[in-house]
Every structure is written in structure tokens, then in C-alpha cells.
mmCIF file of C-alpha atoms in Angstrom:
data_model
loop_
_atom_site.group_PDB
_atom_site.id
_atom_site.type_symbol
_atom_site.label_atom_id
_atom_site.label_comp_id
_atom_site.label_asym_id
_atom_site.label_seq_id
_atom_site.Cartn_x
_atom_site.Cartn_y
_atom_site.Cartn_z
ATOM 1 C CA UNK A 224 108.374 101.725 103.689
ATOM 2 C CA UNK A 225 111.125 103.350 106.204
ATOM 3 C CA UNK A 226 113.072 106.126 106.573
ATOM 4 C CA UNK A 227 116.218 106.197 108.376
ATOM 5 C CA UNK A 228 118.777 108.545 109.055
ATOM 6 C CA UNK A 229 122.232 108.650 107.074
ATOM 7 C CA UNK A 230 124.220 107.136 109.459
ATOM 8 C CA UNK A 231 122.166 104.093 109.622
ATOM 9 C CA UNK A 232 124.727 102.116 107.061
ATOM 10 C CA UNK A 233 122.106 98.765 107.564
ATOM 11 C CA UNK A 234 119.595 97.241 109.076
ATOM 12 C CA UNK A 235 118.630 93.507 110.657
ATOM 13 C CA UNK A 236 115.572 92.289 109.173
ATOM 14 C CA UNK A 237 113.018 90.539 111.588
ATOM 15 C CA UNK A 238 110.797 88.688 109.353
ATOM 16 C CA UNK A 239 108.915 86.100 111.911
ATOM 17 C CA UNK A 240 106.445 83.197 110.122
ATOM 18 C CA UNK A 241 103.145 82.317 111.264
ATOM 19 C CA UNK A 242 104.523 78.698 110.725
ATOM 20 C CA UNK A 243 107.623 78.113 112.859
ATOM 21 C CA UNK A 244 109.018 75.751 110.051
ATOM 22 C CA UNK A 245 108.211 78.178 107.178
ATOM 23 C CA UNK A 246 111.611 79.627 105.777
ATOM 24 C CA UNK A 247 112.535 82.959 105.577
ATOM 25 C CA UNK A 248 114.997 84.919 102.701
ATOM 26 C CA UNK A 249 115.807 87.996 102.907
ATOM 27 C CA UNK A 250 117.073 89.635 99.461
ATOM 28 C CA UNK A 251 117.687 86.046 98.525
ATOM 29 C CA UNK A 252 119.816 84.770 101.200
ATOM 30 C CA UNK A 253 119.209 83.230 105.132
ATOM 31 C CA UNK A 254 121.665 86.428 106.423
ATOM 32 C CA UNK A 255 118.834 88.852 107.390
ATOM 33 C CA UNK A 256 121.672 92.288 107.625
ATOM 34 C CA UNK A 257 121.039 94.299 104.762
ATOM 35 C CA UNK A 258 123.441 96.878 103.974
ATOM 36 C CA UNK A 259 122.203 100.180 102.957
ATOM 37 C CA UNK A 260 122.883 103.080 100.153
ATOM 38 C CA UNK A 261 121.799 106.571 100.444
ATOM 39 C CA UNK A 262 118.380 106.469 99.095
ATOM 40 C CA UNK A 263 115.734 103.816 97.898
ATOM 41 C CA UNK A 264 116.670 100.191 98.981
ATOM 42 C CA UNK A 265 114.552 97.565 98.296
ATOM 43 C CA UNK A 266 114.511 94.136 100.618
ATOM 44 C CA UNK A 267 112.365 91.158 99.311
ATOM 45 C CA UNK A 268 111.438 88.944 102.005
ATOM 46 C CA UNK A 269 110.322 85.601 100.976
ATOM 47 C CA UNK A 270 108.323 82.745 102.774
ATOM 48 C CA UNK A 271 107.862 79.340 101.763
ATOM 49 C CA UNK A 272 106.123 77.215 103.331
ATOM 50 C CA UNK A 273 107.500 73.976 105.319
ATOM 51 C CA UNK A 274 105.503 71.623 103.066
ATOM 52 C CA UNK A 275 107.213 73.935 99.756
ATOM 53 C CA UNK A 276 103.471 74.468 98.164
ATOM 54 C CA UNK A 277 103.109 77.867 99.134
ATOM 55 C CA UNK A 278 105.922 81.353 98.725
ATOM 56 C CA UNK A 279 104.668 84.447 99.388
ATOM 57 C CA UNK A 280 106.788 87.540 98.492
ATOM 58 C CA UNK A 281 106.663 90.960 100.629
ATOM 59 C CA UNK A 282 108.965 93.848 99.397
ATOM 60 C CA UNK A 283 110.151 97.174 101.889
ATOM 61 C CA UNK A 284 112.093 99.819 100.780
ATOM 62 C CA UNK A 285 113.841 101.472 103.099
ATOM 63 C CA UNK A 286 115.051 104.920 102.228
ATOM 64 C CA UNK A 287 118.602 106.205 103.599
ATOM 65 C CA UNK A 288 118.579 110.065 103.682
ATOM 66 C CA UNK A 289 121.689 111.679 102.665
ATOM 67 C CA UNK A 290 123.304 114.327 104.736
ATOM 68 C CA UNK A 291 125.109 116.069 101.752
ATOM 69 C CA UNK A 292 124.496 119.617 102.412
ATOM 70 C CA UNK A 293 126.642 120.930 100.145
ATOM 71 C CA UNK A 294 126.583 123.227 97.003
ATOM 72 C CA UNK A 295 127.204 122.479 93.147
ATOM 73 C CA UNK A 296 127.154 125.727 92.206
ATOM 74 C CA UNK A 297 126.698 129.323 93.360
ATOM 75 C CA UNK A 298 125.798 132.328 91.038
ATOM 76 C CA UNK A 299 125.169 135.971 91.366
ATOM 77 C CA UNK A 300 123.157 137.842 88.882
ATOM 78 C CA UNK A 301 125.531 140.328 89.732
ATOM 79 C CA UNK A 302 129.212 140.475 90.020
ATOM 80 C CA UNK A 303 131.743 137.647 90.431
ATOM 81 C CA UNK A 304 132.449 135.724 93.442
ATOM 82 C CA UNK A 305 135.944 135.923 94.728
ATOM 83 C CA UNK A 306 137.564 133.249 95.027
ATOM 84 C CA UNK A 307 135.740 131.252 92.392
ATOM 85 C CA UNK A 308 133.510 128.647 93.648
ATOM 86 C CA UNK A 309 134.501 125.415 95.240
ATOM 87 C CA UNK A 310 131.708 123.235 97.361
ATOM 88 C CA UNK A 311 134.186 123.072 99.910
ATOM 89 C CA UNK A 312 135.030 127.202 100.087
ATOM 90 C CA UNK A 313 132.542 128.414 102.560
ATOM 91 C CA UNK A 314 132.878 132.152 102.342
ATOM 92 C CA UNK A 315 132.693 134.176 99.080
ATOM 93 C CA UNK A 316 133.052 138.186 98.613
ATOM 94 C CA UNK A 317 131.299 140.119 95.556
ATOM 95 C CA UNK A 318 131.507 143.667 94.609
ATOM 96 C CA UNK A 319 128.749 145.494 92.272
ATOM 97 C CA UNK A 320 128.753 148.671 91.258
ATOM 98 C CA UNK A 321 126.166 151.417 93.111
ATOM 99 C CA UNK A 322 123.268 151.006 90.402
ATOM 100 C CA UNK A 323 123.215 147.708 91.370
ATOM 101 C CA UNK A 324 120.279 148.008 94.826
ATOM 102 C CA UNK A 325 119.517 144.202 94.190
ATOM 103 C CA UNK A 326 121.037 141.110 93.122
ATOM 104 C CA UNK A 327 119.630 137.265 93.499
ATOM 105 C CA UNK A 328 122.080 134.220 94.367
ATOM 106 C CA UNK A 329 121.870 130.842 93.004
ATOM 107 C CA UNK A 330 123.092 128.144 94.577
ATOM 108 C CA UNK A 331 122.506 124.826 93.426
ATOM 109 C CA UNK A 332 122.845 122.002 95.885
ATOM 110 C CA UNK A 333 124.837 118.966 95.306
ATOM 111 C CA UNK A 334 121.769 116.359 96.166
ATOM 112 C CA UNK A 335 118.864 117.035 94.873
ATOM 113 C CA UNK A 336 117.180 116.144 98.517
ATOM 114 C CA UNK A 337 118.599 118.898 99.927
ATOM 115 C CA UNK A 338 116.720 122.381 99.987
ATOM 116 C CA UNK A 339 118.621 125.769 100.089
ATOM 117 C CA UNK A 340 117.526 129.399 101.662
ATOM 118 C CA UNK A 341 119.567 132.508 100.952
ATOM 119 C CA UNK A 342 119.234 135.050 104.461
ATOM 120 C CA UNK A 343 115.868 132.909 105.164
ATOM 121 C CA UNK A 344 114.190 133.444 102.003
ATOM 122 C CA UNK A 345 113.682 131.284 98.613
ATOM 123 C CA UNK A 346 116.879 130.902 96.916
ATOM 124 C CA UNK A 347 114.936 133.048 93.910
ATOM 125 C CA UNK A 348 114.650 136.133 96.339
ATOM 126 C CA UNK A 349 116.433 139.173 95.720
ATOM 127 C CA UNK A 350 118.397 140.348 97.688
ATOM 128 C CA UNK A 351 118.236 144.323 98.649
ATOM 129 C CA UNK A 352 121.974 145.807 99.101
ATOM 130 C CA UNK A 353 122.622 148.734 101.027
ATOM 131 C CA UNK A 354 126.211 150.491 99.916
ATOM 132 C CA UNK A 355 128.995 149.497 101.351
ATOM 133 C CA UNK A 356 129.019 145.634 102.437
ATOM 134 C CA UNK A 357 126.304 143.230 102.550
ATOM 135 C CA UNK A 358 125.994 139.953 104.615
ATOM 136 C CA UNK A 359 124.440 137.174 102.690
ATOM 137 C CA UNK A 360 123.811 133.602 104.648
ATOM 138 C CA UNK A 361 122.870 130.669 102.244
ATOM 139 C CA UNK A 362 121.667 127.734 104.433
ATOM 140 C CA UNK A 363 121.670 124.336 103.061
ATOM 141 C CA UNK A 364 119.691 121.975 104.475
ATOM 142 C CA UNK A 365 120.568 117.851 103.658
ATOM 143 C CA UNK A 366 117.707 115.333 103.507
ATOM 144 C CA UNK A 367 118.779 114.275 107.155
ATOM 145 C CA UNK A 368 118.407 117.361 108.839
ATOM 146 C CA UNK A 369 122.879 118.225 108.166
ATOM 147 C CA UNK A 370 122.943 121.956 107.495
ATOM 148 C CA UNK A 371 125.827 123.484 106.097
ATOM 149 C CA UNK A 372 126.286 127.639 105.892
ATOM 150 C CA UNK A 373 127.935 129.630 102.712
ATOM 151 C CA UNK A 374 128.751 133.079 103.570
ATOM 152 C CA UNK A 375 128.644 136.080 100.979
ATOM 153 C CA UNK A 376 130.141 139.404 101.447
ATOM 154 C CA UNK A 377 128.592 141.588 98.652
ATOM 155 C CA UNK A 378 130.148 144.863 98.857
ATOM 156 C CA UNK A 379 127.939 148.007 96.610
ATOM 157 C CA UNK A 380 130.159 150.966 95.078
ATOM 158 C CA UNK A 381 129.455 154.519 96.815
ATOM 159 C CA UNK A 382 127.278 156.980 94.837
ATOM 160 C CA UNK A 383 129.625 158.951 92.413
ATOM 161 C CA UNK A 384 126.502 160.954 91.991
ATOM 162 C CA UNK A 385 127.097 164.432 92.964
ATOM 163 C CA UNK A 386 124.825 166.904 91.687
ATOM 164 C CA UNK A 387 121.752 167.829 93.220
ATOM 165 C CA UNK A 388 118.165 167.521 93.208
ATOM 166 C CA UNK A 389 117.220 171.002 94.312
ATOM 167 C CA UNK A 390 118.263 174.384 95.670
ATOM 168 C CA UNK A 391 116.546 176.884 97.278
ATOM 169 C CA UNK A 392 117.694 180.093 99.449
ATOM 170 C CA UNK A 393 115.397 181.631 102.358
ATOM 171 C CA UNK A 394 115.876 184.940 101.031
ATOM 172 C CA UNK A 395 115.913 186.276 97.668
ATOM 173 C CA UNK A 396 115.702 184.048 94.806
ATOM 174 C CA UNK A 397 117.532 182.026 92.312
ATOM 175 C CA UNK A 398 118.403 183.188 88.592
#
């Protein structure tokens, strides 16, 4: 097996016989370039011997990482994004209302390769929200290393909560 990067699009195969007159196929054919998809790809080398009594069969796969490091899909638990999403959109803005301290993001990514961290943390993290507006960084990372950054604002409502929790004077007392 072999890994190589995504923007290896082939690769030459060097298959060398013990026997200089033995003959060499790669994937069927005397052309040893093999061109390459993202992912798996399997190149059977074959040697036969120079006397024909005698093929042996060898198989690599060489796996082409992708460098799509984009999203699918990106939910909130809480609110709506604005604009709705779009793989392509890069920066999103939510609003939720002031009960709200917490709220977990979604995002799916587009390869399943890829792996995805929202402000550092497991994409299943909540997140904590302070009121007013929130920064929220998802980071996704492609098989090859690409990363690729989403940005949410998440704004939380002010307290309309204005009674209070206790009241005292320092002289005299309360009826």
C-alpha cells in the first residue's frame, strides 16, 4: 500500500524482474503511468516469465487523499443560521434568545475523510454563550492536511429579567 497526497493525479510504476526477459503489465497494459482517483486505486502488476510457464500477480493500492474540506451541512440546536447554508458561504450569524447559555453546532463534512472541530473541541461540544455575540470557529480538516474555516456569529438576547433576588437596608427593616 501507499498514500499520496491529492495533488498526486498518477504515478509511474517501476516494476523491475529478477529475469531481464520476464515481461511486465501493469493494470493490463506495457504503459506503466497509472492515473489516479481520490481514494483506493488498485494496480495489478503481472510477470510472466520469458519461457511463458510461470505469471505471478502482485496487487498495490495506492490511496489518493482528498483535500475536500468542506461542509454538507451545518446545524444549530439553537436558532437559525443567517444566510442559510451553502458549503461555499463561510461566515454564518445566529441569534437565540437569553435562556439559551448553550447551544451545539453540527456540521457535517462533505467527505467522509475529513474530520471537523467547532472552537477546538468535538463537533458534539456545547458551546457556552455569553450575551451579546459569540465567536464560533468550525475547522475542517481534509484527508490531505487542506483546512478550511466556517465562522459563526451567535448573538444571545439581553436579560429582560428585572426583578430582584434580594433587598436589604442597613438600618431599620423591611415590612
Amino acid at each position: 500500500t501507499a498514500t499520496v497526497g491529492n495533488s498526486v493525479s498518477s504515478v509511474f510504476v517501476t516494476a523491475i524482474p529478477n529475469e531481464f526477459n520476464a515481461a511486465v503489465l501493469v493494470n493490463g497494459s506495457v504503459i506503466r503511468t497509472v492515473p489516479l482517483s481520490v481514494g483506493n486505486n488498485t494496480v495489478s502488476i503481472q510477470v510472466t516469465s520469458q519461457d511463458g510457464t510461470s505469471v505471478l500477480a502482485y496487487t498495490v493500492t495506492v490511496t489518493r487523499q482528498s483535500n475536500d474540506a468542506t461542509l454538507s451541512a451545518l446545524t444549530l440546536s439553537n436558532g437559525s443560521l443567517s444566510p442559510s447554508f451553502a458549503s461555499g458561504t463561510l461566515a454564518y450569524t445566529a441569534s437565540v434568545a437569553n435562556a439559551v447559555s448553550t447551544v451545539t453546532v453540527t456540521p457535517t463534512t462533505n467527505d467522509a475523510n475529513a474530520t471537523v472541530t467547532v472552537n477546538g473541541n468535538p463537533a458534539t461540544t456545547p458551546v457556552p454563550l455569553t450575551v451579546g455575540a459569540n465567536t464560533v470557529t468550525i475547522l475542517v480538516t481534509a484527508q490531505d492536511g487542506t483546512t478550511q474555516s466556517y465562522t459563526l456569529a451567535v448573538t444571545r438576547a439581553a436579560s429582560s429579567d428585572a426583578t430582584l433576588s434580594a433587598l436589604t437596608l442597613s438600618n431599620g427593616s423591611l415590612s
